[in-house]
Amino acid sequence: MTERERINLDDINPLDYPNIRVQQVATGSQPKNTGYQILETLIIGRHTPSGFKDYFDGANMPL
């Protein structure tokens, strides 16, 4: 199954709670096969090195 999501970044606030996540492409391989997937990460809570100061605070990082 293949799916996709298209988001116009001009229409959303990337620091609103539903938008605080990271999606990365991951690759796995065996001798005869290669697979691809999306790894989605959500961090909740204070993490000073990443810039998260409060429970639902997203790091304000430029794209």
PDB file of N, CA and C in Angstrom:
ATOM      1  N   MET A   1       0.836  -1.170   0.000  1.00  0.00           N
ATOM      2  CA  MET A   1       0.000   0.000   0.000  1.00  0.00           C
ATOM      3  C   MET A   1       0.885   1.239   0.000  1.00  0.00           C
ATOM      4  N   THR A   2       0.505   2.219  -0.768  1.00  0.00           N
ATOM      5  CA  THR A   2       1.243   3.476  -0.832  1.00  0.00           C
ATOM      6  C   THR A   2       0.296   4.621  -0.532  1.00  0.00           C
ATOM      7  N   GLU A   3       0.732   5.511   0.330  1.00  0.00           N
ATOM      8  CA  GLU A   3      -0.063   6.692   0.662  1.00  0.00           C
ATOM      9  C   GLU A   3       0.851   7.896   0.691  1.00  0.00           C
ATOM     10  N   ARG A   4       0.253   9.081   0.644  1.00  0.00           N
ATOM     11  CA  ARG A   4       1.040  10.288   0.784  1.00  0.00           C
ATOM     12  C   ARG A   4       0.178  11.358   1.432  1.00  0.00           C
ATOM     13  N   GLU A   5       0.845  12.368   1.911  1.00  0.00           N
ATOM     14  CA  GLU A   5       0.181  13.490   2.549  1.00  0.00           C
ATOM     15  C   GLU A   5       0.795  14.756   1.979  1.00  0.00           C
ATOM     16  N   ARG A   6      -0.033  15.682   1.517  1.00  0.00           N
ATOM     17  CA  ARG A   6       0.463  16.932   0.961  1.00  0.00           C
ATOM     18  C   ARG A   6       0.009  18.060   1.881  1.00  0.00           C
ATOM     19  N   ILE A   7       0.968  18.847   2.353  1.00  0.00           N
ATOM     20  CA  ILE A   7       0.683  19.947   3.267  1.00  0.00           C
ATOM     21  C   ILE A   7       1.280  21.223   2.689  1.00  0.00           C
ATOM     22  N   ASN A   8       0.452  22.249   2.555  1.00  0.00           N
ATOM     23  CA  ASN A   8       0.935  23.556   2.137  1.00  0.00           C
ATOM     24  C   ASN A   8       1.399  24.284   3.399  1.00  0.00           C
ATOM     25  N   LEU A   9       2.700  24.473   3.556  1.00  0.00           N
ATOM     26  CA  LEU A   9       3.249  25.055   4.777  1.00  0.00           C
ATOM     27  C   LEU A   9       2.830  26.503   4.984  1.00  0.00           C
ATOM     28  N   ASP A  10       2.346  27.169   3.929  1.00  0.00           N
ATOM     29  CA  ASP A  10       1.842  28.529   4.091  1.00  0.00           C
ATOM     30  C   ASP A  10       0.470  28.554   4.770  1.00  0.00           C
ATOM     31  N   ASP A  11      -0.212  27.404   4.805  1.00  0.00           N
ATOM     32  CA  ASP A  11      -1.556  27.320   5.367  1.00  0.00           C
ATOM     33  C   ASP A  11      -1.596  26.854   6.817  1.00  0.00           C
ATOM     34  N   ILE A  12      -0.465  26.456   7.376  1.00  0.00           N
ATOM     35  CA  ILE A  12      -0.454  25.926   8.748  1.00  0.00           C
ATOM     36  C   ILE A  12       0.600  26.638   9.591  1.00  0.00           C
ATOM     37  N   ASN A  13       0.455  26.511  10.889  1.00  0.00           N
ATOM     38  CA  ASN A  13       1.501  26.930  11.825  1.00  0.00           C
ATOM     39  C   ASN A  13       2.275  25.671  12.204  1.00  0.00           C
ATOM     40  N   PRO A  14       3.530  25.527  11.801  1.00  0.00           N
ATOM     41  CA  PRO A  14       4.266  24.297  12.074  1.00  0.00           C
ATOM     42  C   PRO A  14       4.481  24.035  13.559  1.00  0.00           C
ATOM     43  N   LEU A  15       4.248  25.028  14.421  1.00  0.00           N
ATOM     44  CA  LEU A  15       4.420  24.824  15.854  1.00  0.00           C
ATOM     45  C   LEU A  15       3.106  24.537  16.574  1.00  0.00           C
ATOM     46  N   ASP A  16       1.962  24.434  15.841  1.00  0.00           N
ATOM     47  CA  ASP A  16       0.732  23.955  16.463  1.00  0.00           C
ATOM     48  C   ASP A  16       0.921  22.486  16.825  1.00  0.00           C
ATOM     49  N   TYR A  17       0.317  22.056  17.936  1.00  0.00           N
ATOM     50  CA  TYR A  17       0.524  20.699  18.452  1.00  0.00           C
ATOM     51  C   TYR A  17       0.383  19.586  17.406  1.00  0.00           C
ATOM     52  N   PRO A  18      -0.661  19.574  16.561  1.00  0.00           N
ATOM     53  CA  PRO A  18      -0.777  18.468  15.598  1.00  0.00           C
ATOM     54  C   PRO A  18       0.352  18.432  14.565  1.00  0.00           C
ATOM     55  N   ASN A  19       1.097  19.517  14.426  1.00  0.00           N
ATOM     56  CA  ASN A  19       2.147  19.590  13.407  1.00  0.00           C
ATOM     57  C   ASN A  19       3.549  19.359  13.958  1.00  0.00           C
ATOM     58  N   ILE A  20       3.684  19.101  15.241  1.00  0.00           N
ATOM     59  CA  ILE A  20       5.010  18.912  15.843  1.00  0.00           C
ATOM     60  C   ILE A  20       5.404  17.452  15.674  1.00  0.00           C
ATOM     61  N   ARG A  21       6.055  17.159  14.589  1.00  0.00           N
ATOM     62  CA  ARG A  21       6.527  15.808  14.298  1.00  0.00           C
ATOM     63  C   ARG A  21       7.571  15.880  13.204  1.00  0.00           C
ATOM     64  N   VAL A  22       8.268  14.804  13.026  1.00  0.00           N
ATOM     65  CA  VAL A  22       9.297  14.713  11.999  1.00  0.00           C
ATOM     66  C   VAL A  22       9.068  13.423  11.229  1.00  0.00           C
ATOM     67  N   GLN A  23       9.095  13.493   9.927  1.00  0.00           N
ATOM     68  CA  GLN A  23       8.999  12.300   9.094  1.00  0.00           C
ATOM     69  C   GLN A  23      10.299  12.163   8.303  1.00  0.00           C
ATOM     70  N   GLN A  24      10.855  10.955   8.341  1.00  0.00           N
ATOM     71  CA  GLN A  24      12.102  10.684   7.637  1.00  0.00           C
ATOM     72  C   GLN A  24      11.935   9.423   6.800  1.00  0.00           C
ATOM     73  N   VAL A  25      12.603   9.381   5.677  1.00  0.00           N
ATOM     74  CA  VAL A  25      12.621   8.176   4.850  1.00  0.00           C
ATOM     75  C   VAL A  25      13.698   7.247   5.394  1.00  0.00           C
ATOM     76  N   ALA A  26      13.344   5.988   5.605  1.00  0.00           N
ATOM     77  CA  ALA A  26      14.291   4.993   6.093  1.00  0.00           C
ATOM     78  C   ALA A  26      14.407   3.876   5.062  1.00  0.00           C
ATOM     79  N   THR A  27      15.594   3.341   4.923  1.00  0.00           N
ATOM     80  CA  THR A  27      15.862   2.261   3.983  1.00  0.00           C
ATOM     81  C   THR A  27      16.414   1.065   4.740  1.00  0.00           C
ATOM     82  N   GLY A  28      15.927  -0.100   4.401  1.00  0.00           N
ATOM     83  CA  GLY A  28      16.459  -1.342   4.961  1.00  0.00           C
ATOM     84  C   GLY A  28      16.776  -2.286   3.830  1.00  0.00           C
ATOM     85  N   SER A  29      17.837  -3.058   3.988  1.00  0.00           N
ATOM     86  CA  SER A  29      18.172  -3.975   2.899  1.00  0.00           C
ATOM     87  C   SER A  29      18.697  -5.296   3.437  1.00  0.00           C
ATOM     88  N   GLN A  30      18.457  -6.319   2.650  1.00  0.00           N
ATOM     89  CA  GLN A  30      18.995  -7.649   2.848  1.00  0.00           C
ATOM     90  C   GLN A  30      19.733  -7.994   1.559  1.00  0.00           C
ATOM     91  N   PRO A  31      20.413  -9.113   1.499  1.00  0.00           N
ATOM     92  CA  PRO A  31      21.173  -9.412   0.286  1.00  0.00           C
ATOM     93  C   PRO A  31      20.369  -9.329  -1.014  1.00  0.00           C
ATOM     94  N   LYS A  32      19.083  -9.713  -1.012  1.00  0.00           N
ATOM     95  CA  LYS A  32      18.316  -9.715  -2.258  1.00  0.00           C
ATOM     96  C   LYS A  32      17.146  -8.735  -2.262  1.00  0.00           C
ATOM     97  N   ASN A  33      16.916  -8.018  -1.173  1.00  0.00           N
ATOM     98  CA  ASN A  33      15.748  -7.145  -1.080  1.00  0.00           C
ATOM     99  C   ASN A  33      16.115  -5.801  -0.460  1.00  0.00           C
ATOM    100  N   THR A  34      15.414  -4.764  -0.896  1.00  0.00           N
ATOM    101  CA  THR A  34      15.533  -3.436  -0.303  1.00  0.00           C
ATOM    102  C   THR A  34      14.125  -2.933  -0.019  1.00  0.00           C
ATOM    103  N   GLY A  35      13.925  -2.346   1.151  1.00  0.00           N
ATOM    104  CA  GLY A  35      12.620  -1.815   1.513  1.00  0.00           C
ATOM    105  C   GLY A  35      12.741  -0.373   1.963  1.00  0.00           C
ATOM    106  N   TYR A  36      11.662   0.379   1.805  1.00  0.00           N
ATOM    107  CA  TYR A  36      11.614   1.786   2.184  1.00  0.00           C
ATOM    108  C   TYR A  36      10.410   2.013   3.085  1.00  0.00           C
ATOM    109  N   GLN A  37      10.562   2.906   4.023  1.00  0.00           N
ATOM    110  CA  GLN A  37       9.455   3.242   4.906  1.00  0.00           C
ATOM    111  C   GLN A  37       9.601   4.676   5.395  1.00  0.00           C
ATOM    112  N   ILE A  38       8.547   5.191   6.007  1.00  0.00           N
ATOM    113  CA  ILE A  38       8.586   6.500   6.634  1.00  0.00           C
ATOM    114  C   ILE A  38       8.668   6.288   8.140  1.00  0.00           C
ATOM    115  N   LEU A  39       9.649   6.900   8.747  1.00  0.00           N
ATOM    116  CA  LEU A  39       9.816   6.853  10.194  1.00  0.00           C
ATOM    117  C   LEU A  39       9.292   8.179  10.738  1.00  0.00           C
ATOM    118  N   GLU A  40       8.251   8.111  11.551  1.00  0.00           N
ATOM    119  CA  GLU A  40       7.648   9.325  12.100  1.00  0.00           C
ATOM    120  C   GLU A  40       8.006   9.430  13.579  1.00  0.00           C
ATOM    121  N   THR A  41       8.486  10.597  13.975  1.00  0.00           N
ATOM    122  CA  THR A  41       8.931  10.823  15.334  1.00  0.00           C
ATOM    123  C   THR A  41       8.141  11.954  15.955  1.00  0.00           C
ATOM    124  N   LEU A  42       7.734  11.779  17.199  1.00  0.00           N
ATOM    125  CA  LEU A  42       7.056  12.827  17.952  1.00  0.00           C
ATOM    126  C   LEU A  42       7.744  12.935  19.304  1.00  0.00           C
ATOM    127  N   ILE A  43       8.196  14.124  19.636  1.00  0.00           N
ATOM    128  CA  ILE A  43       8.856  14.363  20.916  1.00  0.00           C
ATOM    129  C   ILE A  43       7.963  15.274  21.735  1.00  0.00           C
ATOM    130  N   ILE A  44       7.624  14.835  22.952  1.00  0.00           N
ATOM    131  CA  ILE A  44       6.793  15.633  23.851  1.00  0.00           C
ATOM    132  C   ILE A  44       7.568  15.843  25.141  1.00  0.00           C
ATOM    133  N   GLY A  45       7.618  17.084  25.571  1.00  0.00           N
ATOM    134  CA  GLY A  45       8.268  17.393  26.839  1.00  0.00           C
ATOM    135  C   GLY A  45       9.509  18.244  26.642  1.00  0.00           C
ATOM    136  N   ARG A  46      10.045  18.702  27.740  1.00  0.00           N
ATOM    137  CA  ARG A  46      11.202  19.588  27.715  1.00  0.00           C
ATOM    138  C   ARG A  46      12.457  18.832  27.271  1.00  0.00           C
ATOM    139  N   HIS A  47      13.175  19.414  26.335  1.00  0.00           N
ATOM    140  CA  HIS A  47      14.478  18.901  25.910  1.00  0.00           C
ATOM    141  C   HIS A  47      15.295  20.103  25.466  1.00  0.00           C
ATOM    142  N   THR A  48      16.086  20.635  26.374  1.00  0.00           N
ATOM    143  CA  THR A  48      16.818  21.877  26.151  1.00  0.00           C
ATOM    144  C   THR A  48      17.719  21.836  24.916  1.00  0.00           C
ATOM    145  N   PRO A  49      18.486  20.764  24.657  1.00  0.00           N
ATOM    146  CA  PRO A  49      19.345  20.767  23.465  1.00  0.00           C
ATOM    147  C   PRO A  49      18.575  20.935  22.155  1.00  0.00           C
ATOM    148  N   SER A  50      17.309  20.495  22.113  1.00  0.00           N
ATOM    149  CA  SER A  50      16.509  20.614  20.896  1.00  0.00           C
ATOM    150  C   SER A  50      15.696  21.894  20.846  1.00  0.00           C
ATOM    151  N   GLY A  51      15.673  22.652  21.950  1.00  0.00           N
ATOM    152  CA  GLY A  51      14.908  23.890  21.980  1.00  0.00           C
ATOM    153  C   GLY A  51      13.490  23.722  22.508  1.00  0.00           C
ATOM    154  N   PHE A  52      13.138  22.531  23.009  1.00  0.00           N
ATOM    155  CA  PHE A  52      11.812  22.296  23.581  1.00  0.00           C
ATOM    156  C   PHE A  52      11.823  22.784  25.025  1.00  0.00           C
ATOM    157  N   LYS A  53      11.035  23.837  25.312  1.00  0.00           N
ATOM    158  CA  LYS A  53      11.036  24.442  26.638  1.00  0.00           C
ATOM    159  C   LYS A  53       9.841  24.029  27.484  1.00  0.00           C
ATOM    160  N   ASP A  54       8.748  23.624  26.844  1.00  0.00           N
ATOM    161  CA  ASP A  54       7.522  23.306  27.552  1.00  0.00           C
ATOM    162  C   ASP A  54       6.974  21.987  27.011  1.00  0.00           C
ATOM    163  N   TYR A  55       5.860  21.521  27.582  1.00  0.00           N
ATOM    164  CA  TYR A  55       5.318  20.209  27.240  1.00  0.00           C
ATOM    165  C   TYR A  55       5.002  20.057  25.757  1.00  0.00           C
ATOM    166  N   PHE A  56       4.344  21.042  25.157  1.00  0.00           N
ATOM    167  CA  PHE A  56       4.002  20.972  23.734  1.00  0.00           C
ATOM    168  C   PHE A  56       4.751  22.023  22.928  1.00  0.00           C
ATOM    169  N   ASP A  57       5.986  22.291  23.260  1.00  0.00           N
ATOM    170  CA  ASP A  57       6.777  23.293  22.578  1.00  0.00           C
ATOM    171  C   ASP A  57       7.568  22.655  21.448  1.00  0.00           C
ATOM    172  N   GLY A  58       7.382  23.144  20.230  1.00  0.00           N
ATOM    173  CA  GLY A  58       8.164  22.653  19.107  1.00  0.00           C
ATOM    174  C   GLY A  58       9.375  23.522  18.894  1.00  0.00           C
ATOM    175  N   ALA A  59      10.449  22.958  18.469  1.00  0.00           N
ATOM    176  CA  ALA A  59      11.650  23.738  18.200  1.00  0.00           C
ATOM    177  C   ALA A  59      11.406  24.588  16.970  1.00  0.00           C
ATOM    178  N   ASN A  60      11.687  25.851  17.056  1.00  0.00           N
ATOM    179  CA  ASN A  60      11.484  26.761  15.929  1.00  0.00           C
ATOM    180  C   ASN A  60      12.735  26.748  15.058  1.00  0.00           C
ATOM    181  N   MET A  61      12.763  25.782  14.136  1.00  0.00           N
ATOM    182  CA  MET A  61      13.939  25.595  13.281  1.00  0.00           C
ATOM    183  C   MET A  61      13.566  25.967  11.855  1.00  0.00           C
ATOM    184  N   PRO A  62      14.393  26.740  11.174  1.00  0.00           N
ATOM    185  CA  PRO A  62      14.092  27.096   9.780  1.00  0.00           C
ATOM    186  C   PRO A  62      14.195  25.874   8.877  1.00  0.00           C
ATOM    187  N   LEU A  63      13.366  25.848   7.847  1.00  0.00           N
ATOM    188  CA  LEU A  63      13.403  24.741   6.878  1.00  0.00           C
ATOM    189  C   LEU A  63      14.442  24.989   5.825  1.00  0.00           C
TER     190      LEU A  63
END
